[in-house]
PDB file of C-alpha atoms in Angstrom:
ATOM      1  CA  UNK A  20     -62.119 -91.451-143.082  1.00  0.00           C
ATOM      2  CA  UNK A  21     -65.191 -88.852-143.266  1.00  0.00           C
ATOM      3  CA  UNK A  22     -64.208 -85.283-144.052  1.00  0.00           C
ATOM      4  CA  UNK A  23     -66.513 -84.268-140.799  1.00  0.00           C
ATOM      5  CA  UNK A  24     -64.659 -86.767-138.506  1.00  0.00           C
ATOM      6  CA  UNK A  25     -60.701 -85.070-139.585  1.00  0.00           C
ATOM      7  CA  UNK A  26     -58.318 -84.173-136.948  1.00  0.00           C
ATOM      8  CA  UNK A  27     -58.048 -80.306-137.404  1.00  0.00           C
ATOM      9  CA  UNK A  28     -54.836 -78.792-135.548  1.00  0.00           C
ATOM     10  CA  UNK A  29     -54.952 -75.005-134.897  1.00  0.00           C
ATOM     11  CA  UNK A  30     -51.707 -72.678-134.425  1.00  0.00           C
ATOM     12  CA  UNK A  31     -53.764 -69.960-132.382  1.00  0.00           C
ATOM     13  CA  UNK A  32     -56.517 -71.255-129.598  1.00  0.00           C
ATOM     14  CA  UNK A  33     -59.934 -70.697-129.976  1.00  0.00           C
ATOM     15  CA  UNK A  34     -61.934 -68.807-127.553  1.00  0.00           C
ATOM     16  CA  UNK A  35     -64.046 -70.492-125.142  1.00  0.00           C
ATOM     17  CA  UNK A  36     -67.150 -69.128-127.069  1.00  0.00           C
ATOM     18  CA  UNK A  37     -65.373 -70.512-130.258  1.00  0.00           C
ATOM     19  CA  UNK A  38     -64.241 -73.977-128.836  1.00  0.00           C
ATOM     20  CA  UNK A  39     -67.809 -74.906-127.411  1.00  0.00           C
ATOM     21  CA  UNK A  40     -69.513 -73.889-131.083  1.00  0.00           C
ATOM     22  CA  UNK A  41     -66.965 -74.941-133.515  1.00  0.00           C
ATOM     23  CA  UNK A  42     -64.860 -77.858-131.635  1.00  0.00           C
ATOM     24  CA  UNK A  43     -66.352 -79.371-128.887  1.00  0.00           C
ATOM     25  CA  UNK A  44     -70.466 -79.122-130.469  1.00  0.00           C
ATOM     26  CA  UNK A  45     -68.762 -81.412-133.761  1.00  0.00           C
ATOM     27  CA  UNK A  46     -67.235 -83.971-131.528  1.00  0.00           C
ATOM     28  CA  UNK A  47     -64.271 -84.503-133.132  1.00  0.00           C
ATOM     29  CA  UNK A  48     -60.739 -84.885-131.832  1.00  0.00           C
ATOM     30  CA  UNK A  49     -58.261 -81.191-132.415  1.00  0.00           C
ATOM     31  CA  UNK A  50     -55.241 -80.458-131.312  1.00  0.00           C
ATOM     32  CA  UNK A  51     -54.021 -77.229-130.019  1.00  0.00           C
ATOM     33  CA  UNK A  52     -50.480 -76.649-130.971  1.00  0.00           C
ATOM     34  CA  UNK A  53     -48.271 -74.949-128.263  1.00  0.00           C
ATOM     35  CA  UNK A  54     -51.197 -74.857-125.819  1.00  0.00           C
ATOM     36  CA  UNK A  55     -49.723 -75.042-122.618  1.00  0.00           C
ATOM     37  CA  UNK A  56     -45.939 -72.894-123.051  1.00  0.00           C
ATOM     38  CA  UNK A  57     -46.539 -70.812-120.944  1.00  0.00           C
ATOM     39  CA  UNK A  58     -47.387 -73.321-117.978  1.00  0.00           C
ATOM     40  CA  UNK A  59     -45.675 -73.090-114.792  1.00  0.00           C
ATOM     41  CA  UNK A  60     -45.024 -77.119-115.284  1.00  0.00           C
ATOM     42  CA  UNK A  61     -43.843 -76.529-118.884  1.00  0.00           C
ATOM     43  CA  UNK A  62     -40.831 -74.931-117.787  1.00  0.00           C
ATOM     44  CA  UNK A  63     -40.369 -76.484-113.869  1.00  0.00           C
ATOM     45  CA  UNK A  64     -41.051 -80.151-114.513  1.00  0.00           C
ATOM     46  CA  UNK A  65     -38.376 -80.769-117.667  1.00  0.00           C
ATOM     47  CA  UNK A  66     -36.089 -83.454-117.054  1.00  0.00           C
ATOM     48  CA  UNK A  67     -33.976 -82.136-119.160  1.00  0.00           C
ATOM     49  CA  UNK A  68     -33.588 -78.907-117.084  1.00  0.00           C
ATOM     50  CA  UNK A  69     -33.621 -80.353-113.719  1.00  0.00           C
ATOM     51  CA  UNK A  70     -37.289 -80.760-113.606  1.00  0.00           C
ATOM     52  CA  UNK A  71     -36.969 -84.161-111.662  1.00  0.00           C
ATOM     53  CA  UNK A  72     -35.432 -82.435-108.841  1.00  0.00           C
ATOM     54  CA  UNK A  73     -38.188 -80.241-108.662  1.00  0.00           C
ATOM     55  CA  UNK A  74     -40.964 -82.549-108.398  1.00  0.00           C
ATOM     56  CA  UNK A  75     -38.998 -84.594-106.057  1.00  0.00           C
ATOM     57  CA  UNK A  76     -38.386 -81.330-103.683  1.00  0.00           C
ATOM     58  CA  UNK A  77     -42.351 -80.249-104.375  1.00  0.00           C
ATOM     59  CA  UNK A  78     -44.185 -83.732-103.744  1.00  0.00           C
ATOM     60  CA  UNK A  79     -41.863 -85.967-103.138  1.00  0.00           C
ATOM     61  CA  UNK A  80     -42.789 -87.138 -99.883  1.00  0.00           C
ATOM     62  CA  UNK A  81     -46.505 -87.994-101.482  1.00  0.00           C
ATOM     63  CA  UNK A  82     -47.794 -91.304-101.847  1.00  0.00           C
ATOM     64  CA  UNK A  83     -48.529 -92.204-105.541  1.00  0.00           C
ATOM     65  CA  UNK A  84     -50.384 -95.407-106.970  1.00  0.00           C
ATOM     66  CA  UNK A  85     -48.536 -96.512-109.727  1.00  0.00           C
ATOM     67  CA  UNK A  86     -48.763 -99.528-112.434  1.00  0.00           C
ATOM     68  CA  UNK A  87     -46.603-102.446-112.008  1.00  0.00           C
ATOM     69  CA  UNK A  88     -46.995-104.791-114.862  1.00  0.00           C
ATOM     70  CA  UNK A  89     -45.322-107.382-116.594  1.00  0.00           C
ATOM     71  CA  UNK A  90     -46.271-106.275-120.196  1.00  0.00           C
ATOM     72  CA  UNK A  91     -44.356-103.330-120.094  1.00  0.00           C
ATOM     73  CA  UNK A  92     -43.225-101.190-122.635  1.00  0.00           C
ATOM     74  CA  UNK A  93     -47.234-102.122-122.899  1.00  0.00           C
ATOM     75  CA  UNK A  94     -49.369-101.388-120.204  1.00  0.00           C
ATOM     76  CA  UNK A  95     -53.277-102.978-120.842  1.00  0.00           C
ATOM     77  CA  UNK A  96     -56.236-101.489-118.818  1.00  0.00           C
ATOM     78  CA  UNK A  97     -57.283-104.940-117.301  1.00  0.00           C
ATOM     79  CA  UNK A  98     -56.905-105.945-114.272  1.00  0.00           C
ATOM     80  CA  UNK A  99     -55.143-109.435-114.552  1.00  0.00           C
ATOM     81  CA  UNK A 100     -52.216-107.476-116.538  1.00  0.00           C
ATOM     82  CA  UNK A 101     -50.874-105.382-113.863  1.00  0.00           C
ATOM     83  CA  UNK A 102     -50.856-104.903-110.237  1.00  0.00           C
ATOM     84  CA  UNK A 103     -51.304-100.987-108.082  1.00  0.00           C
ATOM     85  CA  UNK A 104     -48.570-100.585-105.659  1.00  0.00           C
ATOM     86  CA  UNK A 105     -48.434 -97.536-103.389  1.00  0.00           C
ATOM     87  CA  UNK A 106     -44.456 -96.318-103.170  1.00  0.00           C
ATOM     88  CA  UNK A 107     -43.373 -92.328-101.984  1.00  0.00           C
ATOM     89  CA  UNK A 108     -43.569 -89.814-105.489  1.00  0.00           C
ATOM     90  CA  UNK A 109     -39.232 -89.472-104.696  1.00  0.00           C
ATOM     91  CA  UNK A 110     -38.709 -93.492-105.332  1.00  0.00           C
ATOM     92  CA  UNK A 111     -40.569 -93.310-108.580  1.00  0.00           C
ATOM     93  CA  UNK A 112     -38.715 -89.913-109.334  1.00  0.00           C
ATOM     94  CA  UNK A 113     -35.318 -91.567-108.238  1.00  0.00           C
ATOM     95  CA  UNK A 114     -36.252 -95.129-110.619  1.00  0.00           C
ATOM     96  CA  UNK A 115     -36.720 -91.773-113.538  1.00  0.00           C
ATOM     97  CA  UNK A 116     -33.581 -90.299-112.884  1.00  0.00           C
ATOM     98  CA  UNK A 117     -31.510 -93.806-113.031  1.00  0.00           C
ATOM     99  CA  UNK A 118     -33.337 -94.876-115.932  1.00  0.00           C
ATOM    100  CA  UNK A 119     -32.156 -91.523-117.731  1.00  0.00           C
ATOM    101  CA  UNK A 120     -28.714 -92.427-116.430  1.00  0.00           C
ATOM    102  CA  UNK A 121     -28.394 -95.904-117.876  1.00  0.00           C
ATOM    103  CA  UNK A 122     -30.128 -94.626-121.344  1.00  0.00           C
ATOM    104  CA  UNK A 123     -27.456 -92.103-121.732  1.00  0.00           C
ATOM    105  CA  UNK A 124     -24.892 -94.376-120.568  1.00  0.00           C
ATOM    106  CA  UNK A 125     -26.078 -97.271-123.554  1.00  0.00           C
ATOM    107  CA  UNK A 126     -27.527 -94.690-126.130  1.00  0.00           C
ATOM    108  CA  UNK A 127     -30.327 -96.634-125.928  1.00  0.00           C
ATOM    109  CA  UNK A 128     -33.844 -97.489-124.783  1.00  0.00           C
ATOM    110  CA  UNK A 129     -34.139 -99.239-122.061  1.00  0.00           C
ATOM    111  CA  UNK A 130     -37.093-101.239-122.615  1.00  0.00           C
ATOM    112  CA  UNK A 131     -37.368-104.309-124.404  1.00  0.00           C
ATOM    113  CA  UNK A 132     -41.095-105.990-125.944  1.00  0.00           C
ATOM    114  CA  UNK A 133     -42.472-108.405-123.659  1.00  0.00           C
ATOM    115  CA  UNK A 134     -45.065-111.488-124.279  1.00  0.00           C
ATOM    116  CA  UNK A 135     -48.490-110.939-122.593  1.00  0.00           C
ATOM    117  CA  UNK A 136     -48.229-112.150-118.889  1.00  0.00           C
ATOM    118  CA  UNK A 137     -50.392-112.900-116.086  1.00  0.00           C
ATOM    119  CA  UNK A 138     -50.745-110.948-113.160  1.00  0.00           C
ATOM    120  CA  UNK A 139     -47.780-109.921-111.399  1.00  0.00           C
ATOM    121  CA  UNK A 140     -47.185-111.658-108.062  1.00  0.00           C
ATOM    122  CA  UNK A 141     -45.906-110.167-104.647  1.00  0.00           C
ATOM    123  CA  UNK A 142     -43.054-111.665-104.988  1.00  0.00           C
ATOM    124  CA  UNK A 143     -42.489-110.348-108.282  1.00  0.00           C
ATOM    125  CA  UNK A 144     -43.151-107.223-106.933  1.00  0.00           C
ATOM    126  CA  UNK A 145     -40.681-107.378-104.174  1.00  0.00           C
ATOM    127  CA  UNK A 146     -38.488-107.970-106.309  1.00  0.00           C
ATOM    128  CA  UNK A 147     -38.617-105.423-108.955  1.00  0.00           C
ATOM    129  CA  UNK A 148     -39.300-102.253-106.617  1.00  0.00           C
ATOM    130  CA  UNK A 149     -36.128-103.678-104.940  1.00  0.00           C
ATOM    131  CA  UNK A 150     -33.530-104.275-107.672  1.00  0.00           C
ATOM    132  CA  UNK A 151     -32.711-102.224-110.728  1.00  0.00           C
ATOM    133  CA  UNK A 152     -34.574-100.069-112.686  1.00  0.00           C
ATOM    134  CA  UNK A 153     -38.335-100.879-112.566  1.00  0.00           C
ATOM    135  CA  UNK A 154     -39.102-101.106-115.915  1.00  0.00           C
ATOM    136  CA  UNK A 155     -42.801-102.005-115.234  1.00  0.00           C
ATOM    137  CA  UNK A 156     -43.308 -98.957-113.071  1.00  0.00           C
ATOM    138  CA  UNK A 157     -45.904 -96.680-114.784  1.00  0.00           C
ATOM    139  CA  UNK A 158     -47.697 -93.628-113.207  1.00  0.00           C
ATOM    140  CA  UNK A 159     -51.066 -93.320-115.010  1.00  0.00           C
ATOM    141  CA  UNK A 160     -53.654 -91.288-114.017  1.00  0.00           C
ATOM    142  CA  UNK A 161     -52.442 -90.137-110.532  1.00  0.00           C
ATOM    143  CA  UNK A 162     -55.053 -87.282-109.060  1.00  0.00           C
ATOM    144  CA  UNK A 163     -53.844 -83.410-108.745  1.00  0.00           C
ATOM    145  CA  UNK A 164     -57.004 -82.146-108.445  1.00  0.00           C
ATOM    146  CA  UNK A 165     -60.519 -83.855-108.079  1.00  0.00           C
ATOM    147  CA  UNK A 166     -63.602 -81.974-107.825  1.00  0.00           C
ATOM    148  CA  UNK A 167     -65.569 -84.809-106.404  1.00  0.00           C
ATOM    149  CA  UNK A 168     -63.087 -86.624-103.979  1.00  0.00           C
ATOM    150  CA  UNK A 169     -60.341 -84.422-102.416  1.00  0.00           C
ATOM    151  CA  UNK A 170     -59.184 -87.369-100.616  1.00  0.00           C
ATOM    152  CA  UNK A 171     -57.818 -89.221-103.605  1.00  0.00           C
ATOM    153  CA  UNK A 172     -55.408 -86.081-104.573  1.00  0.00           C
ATOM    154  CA  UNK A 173     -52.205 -87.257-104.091  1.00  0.00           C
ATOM    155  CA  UNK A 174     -50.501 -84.332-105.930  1.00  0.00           C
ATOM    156  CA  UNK A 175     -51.753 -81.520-105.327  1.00  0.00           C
ATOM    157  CA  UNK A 176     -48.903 -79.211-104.648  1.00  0.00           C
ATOM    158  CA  UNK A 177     -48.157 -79.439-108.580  1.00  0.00           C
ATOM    159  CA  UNK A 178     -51.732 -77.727-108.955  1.00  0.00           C
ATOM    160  CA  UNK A 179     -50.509 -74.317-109.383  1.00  0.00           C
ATOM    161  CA  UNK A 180     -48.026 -75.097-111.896  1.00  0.00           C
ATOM    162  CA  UNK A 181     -50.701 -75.934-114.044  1.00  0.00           C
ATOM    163  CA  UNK A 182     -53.034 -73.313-115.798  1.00  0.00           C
ATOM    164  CA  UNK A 183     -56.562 -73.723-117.218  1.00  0.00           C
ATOM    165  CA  UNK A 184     -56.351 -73.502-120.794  1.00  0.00           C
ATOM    166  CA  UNK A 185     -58.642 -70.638-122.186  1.00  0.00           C
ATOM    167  CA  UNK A 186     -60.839 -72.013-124.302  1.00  0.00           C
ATOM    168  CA  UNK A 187     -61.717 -74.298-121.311  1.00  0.00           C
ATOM    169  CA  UNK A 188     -62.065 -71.072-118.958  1.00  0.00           C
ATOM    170  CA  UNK A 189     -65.875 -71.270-118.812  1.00  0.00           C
ATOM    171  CA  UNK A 190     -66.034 -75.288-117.951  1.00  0.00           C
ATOM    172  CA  UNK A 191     -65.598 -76.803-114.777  1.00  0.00           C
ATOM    173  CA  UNK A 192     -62.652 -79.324-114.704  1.00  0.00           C
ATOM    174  CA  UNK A 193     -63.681 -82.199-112.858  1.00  0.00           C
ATOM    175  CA  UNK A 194     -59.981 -83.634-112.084  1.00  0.00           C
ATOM    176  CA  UNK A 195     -56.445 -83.122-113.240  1.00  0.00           C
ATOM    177  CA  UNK A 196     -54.280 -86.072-113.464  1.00  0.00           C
ATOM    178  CA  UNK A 197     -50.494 -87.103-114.292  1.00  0.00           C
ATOM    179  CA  UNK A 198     -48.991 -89.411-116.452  1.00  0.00           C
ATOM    180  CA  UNK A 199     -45.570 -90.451-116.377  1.00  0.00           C
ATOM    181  CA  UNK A 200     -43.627 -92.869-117.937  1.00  0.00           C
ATOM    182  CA  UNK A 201     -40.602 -94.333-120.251  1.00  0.00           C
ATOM    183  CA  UNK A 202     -40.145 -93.318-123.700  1.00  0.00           C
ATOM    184  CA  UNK A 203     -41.458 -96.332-124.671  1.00  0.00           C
ATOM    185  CA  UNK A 204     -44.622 -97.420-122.984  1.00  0.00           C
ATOM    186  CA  UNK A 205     -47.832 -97.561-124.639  1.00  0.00           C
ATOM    187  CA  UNK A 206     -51.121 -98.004-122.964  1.00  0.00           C
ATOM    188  CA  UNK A 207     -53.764-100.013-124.038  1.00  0.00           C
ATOM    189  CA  UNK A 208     -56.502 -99.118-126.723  1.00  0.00           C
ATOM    190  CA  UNK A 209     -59.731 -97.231-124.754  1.00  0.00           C
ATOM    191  CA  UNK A 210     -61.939 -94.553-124.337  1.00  0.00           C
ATOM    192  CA  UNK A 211     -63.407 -92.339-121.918  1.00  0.00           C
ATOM    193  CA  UNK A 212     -67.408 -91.640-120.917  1.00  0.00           C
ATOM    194  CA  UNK A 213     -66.275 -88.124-120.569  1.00  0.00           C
ATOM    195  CA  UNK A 214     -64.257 -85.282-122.480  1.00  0.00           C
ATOM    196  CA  UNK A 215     -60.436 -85.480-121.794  1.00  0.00           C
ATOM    197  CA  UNK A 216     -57.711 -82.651-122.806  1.00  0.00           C
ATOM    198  CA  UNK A 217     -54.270 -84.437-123.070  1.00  0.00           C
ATOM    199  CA  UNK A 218     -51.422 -82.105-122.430  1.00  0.00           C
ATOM    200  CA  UNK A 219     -47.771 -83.158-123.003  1.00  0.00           C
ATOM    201  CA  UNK A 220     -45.406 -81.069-121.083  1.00  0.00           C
ATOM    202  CA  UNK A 221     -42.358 -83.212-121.711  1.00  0.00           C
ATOM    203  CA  UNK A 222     -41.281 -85.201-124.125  1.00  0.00           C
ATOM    204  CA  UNK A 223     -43.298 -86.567-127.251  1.00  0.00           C
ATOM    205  CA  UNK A 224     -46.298 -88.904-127.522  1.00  0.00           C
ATOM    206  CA  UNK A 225     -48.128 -90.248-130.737  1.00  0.00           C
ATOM    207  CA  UNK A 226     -52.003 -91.087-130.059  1.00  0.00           C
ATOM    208  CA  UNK A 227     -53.748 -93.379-131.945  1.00  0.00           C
ATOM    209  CA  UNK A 228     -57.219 -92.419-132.451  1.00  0.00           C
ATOM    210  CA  UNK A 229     -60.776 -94.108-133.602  1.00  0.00           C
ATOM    211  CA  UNK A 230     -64.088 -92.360-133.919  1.00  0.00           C
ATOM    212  CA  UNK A 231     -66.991 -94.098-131.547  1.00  0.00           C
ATOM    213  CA  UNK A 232     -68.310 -95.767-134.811  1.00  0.00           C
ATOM    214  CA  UNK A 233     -65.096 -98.072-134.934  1.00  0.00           C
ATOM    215  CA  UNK A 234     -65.473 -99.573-131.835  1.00  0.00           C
ATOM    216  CA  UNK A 235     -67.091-102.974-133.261  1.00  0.00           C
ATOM    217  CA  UNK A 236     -63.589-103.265-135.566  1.00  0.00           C
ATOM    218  CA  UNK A 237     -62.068-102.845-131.672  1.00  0.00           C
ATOM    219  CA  UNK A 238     -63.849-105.495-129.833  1.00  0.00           C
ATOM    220  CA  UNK A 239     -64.430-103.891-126.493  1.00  0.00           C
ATOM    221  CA  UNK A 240     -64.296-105.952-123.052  1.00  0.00           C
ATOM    222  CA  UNK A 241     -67.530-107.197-122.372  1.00  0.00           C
ATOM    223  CA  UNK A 242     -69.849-104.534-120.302  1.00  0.00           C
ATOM    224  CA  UNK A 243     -69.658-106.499-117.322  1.00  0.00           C
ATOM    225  CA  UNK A 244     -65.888-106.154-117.032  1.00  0.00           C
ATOM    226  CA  UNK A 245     -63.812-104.009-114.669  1.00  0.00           C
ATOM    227  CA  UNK A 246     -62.256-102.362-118.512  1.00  0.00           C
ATOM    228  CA  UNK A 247     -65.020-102.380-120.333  1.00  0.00           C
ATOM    229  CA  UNK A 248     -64.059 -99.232-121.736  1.00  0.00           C
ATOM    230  CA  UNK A 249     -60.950-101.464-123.157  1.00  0.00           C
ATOM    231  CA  UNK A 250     -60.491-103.127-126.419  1.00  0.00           C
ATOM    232  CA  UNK A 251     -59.531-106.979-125.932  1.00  0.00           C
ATOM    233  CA  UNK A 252     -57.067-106.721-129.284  1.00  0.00           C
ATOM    234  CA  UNK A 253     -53.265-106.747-127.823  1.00  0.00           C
ATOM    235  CA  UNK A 254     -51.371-104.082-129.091  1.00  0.00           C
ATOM    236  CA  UNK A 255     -48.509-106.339-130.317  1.00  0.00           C
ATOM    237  CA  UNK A 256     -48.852-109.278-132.302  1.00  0.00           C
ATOM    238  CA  UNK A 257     -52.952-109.229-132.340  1.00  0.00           C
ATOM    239  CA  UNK A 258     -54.455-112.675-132.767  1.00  0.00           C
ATOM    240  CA  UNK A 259     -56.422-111.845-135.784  1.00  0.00           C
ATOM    241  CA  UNK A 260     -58.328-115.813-135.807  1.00  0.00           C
ATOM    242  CA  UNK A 261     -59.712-114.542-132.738  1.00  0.00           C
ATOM    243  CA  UNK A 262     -60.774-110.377-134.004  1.00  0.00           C
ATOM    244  CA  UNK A 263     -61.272-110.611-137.589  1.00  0.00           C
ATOM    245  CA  UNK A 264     -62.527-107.092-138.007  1.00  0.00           C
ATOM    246  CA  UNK A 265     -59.627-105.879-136.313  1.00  0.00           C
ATOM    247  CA  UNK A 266     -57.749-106.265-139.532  1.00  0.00           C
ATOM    248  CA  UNK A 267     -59.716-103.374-140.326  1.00  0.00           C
ATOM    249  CA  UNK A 268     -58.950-100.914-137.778  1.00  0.00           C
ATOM    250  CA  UNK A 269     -56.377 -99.292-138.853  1.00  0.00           C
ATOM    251  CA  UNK A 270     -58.614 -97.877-141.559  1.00  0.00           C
ATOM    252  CA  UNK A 271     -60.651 -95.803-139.644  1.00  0.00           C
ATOM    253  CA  UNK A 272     -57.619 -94.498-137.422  1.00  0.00           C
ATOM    254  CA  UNK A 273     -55.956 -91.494-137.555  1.00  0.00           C
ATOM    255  CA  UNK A 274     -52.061 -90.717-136.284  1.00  0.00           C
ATOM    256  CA  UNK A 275     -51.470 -87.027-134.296  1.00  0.00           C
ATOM    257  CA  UNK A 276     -48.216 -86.602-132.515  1.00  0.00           C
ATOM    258  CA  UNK A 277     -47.510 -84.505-129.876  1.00  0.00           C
ATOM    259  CA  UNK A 278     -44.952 -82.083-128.752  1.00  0.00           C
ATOM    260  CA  UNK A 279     -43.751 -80.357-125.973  1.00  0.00           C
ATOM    261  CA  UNK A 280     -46.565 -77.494-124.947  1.00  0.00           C
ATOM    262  CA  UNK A 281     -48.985 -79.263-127.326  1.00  0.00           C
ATOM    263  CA  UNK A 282     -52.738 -80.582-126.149  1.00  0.00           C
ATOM    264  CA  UNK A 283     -54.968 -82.507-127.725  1.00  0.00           C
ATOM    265  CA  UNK A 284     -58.777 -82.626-127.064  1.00  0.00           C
ATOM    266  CA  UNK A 285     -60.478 -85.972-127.110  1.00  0.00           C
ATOM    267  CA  UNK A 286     -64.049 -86.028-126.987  1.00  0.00           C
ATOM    268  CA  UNK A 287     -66.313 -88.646-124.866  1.00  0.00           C
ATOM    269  CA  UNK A 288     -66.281 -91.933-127.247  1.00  0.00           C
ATOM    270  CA  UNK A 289     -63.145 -91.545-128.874  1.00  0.00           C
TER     271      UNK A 289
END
């Protein structure tokens, strides 16, 4: 990996005059440790503090879109892998609150590697919204705030929980989103035609990440695609006959992990 392309974490946050010249103008991936501990959300939303019941007295009566797929712990960006189903913000927060009941009940995760599957039928998804556990729910990407279409907030009481971090203070945000999810899911290898600013405000998460000039070792979907912005390799057990170059890959990754009140900036490309 090129010195000029290294993951730089920083203790105390730049300025906004500072991120823009030093961080953002170099294009490269940083991470901004304890970023967001002071956040409304940092404190209100823990699970382990009775953050569920919070979000499920704020918004729970809001409609959410989440992810229903059969790959799960694995969730891919294309659309034959997983099915949108709308369900209320308090059923999702009710499947969260059983799953953390049977995982301290087993001492265990809850979640178990599946094959690659095809789309999930509406039967199937009777079914699993219906029984136990949904363990191929996954919120990704649900709108709190959107700058360009209010009508797609579905959140947006959990707005002021949230602060602008200050080296960002001089940008305009275009959206804020929410991800939520099991321990042990793992979404698909992309990128983004814009900046992103990943904060964690429970839990862990490690992020896998590859400079723009990887993406041929990543074999994205083809342009015409509803995931273009995907790579076609399968996280688990990759078919290597099929994406030689993928063997590769792993060279020109880098590995950051996440805390609690730690964000992570990931430039367009990445």
């Amino acid at each position: 990996m090129e010195e000029s392309l290294q993951i730089q974490r920083f203790e105390q946050l730049p300025s906004s005059t500072e991120f823009a010249s030093q961080i953002e103008s170099k294009n490269v991936p940083a991470v901004f440790n304890g970023c967001i501990k002071d956040w409304k959300a940092f404190v209100k939303w823990n699970p382990a503090n009775g953050g569920l019941d919070y979000l499920q007295e704020r918004v729970g009566s809001s409609t959410v879109e989440a992810m229903l797929s059969k790959t799960a712990p694995v969730f891919y960006g294309d659309i034959r892998s997983h099915e949108r189903v709308q369900l209320p913000f308090s059923t999702f927060i009710d499947f969260c609150k059983q799953s953390m009941r049977n995982t301290d009940s087993s001492g265990g995760s809850l979640l178990q590697s599946e094959r690659h599957q095809d789309a999930v039928t509406d039967v199937d998804q009777e079914s699993m919204l219906s029984g136990d556990v949904p363990q191929q729910i996954y919120l990704a990407q649900v709108p709190i705030m959107n700058s360009e279409d209010r009508e797609r907030v579905q959140l947006e009481g959990l707005r002021e929980d949230i602060q602008t971090p200050t080296f960002l203070e001089t940008k305009e945000l275009a959206s804020v989103n929410l991800w939520m999810n099991n321990a042990q899911s793992r979404s698909s290898t992309h990128y983004d035609p814009h900046h992103n600013v990943l904060c964690v405000v429970a839990g862990s998460k490690q992020v896998v990440l590859w400079p723009p000039s990887a993406s041929p070792f990543l074999y994205p979907m083809p342009v015409y695609g509803e995931a273009s912005n995907h790579s076609s390799i399968a996280l688990e057990n990759p078919d290597f006959s099929l994406y030689p170059r993928a063997k590769c890959s792993m060279d020109y990754s880098q590995k950051v992990i996440l805390h609690a009140g730690d964000a992570l900036f990931i430039p367009e490309g990445w």
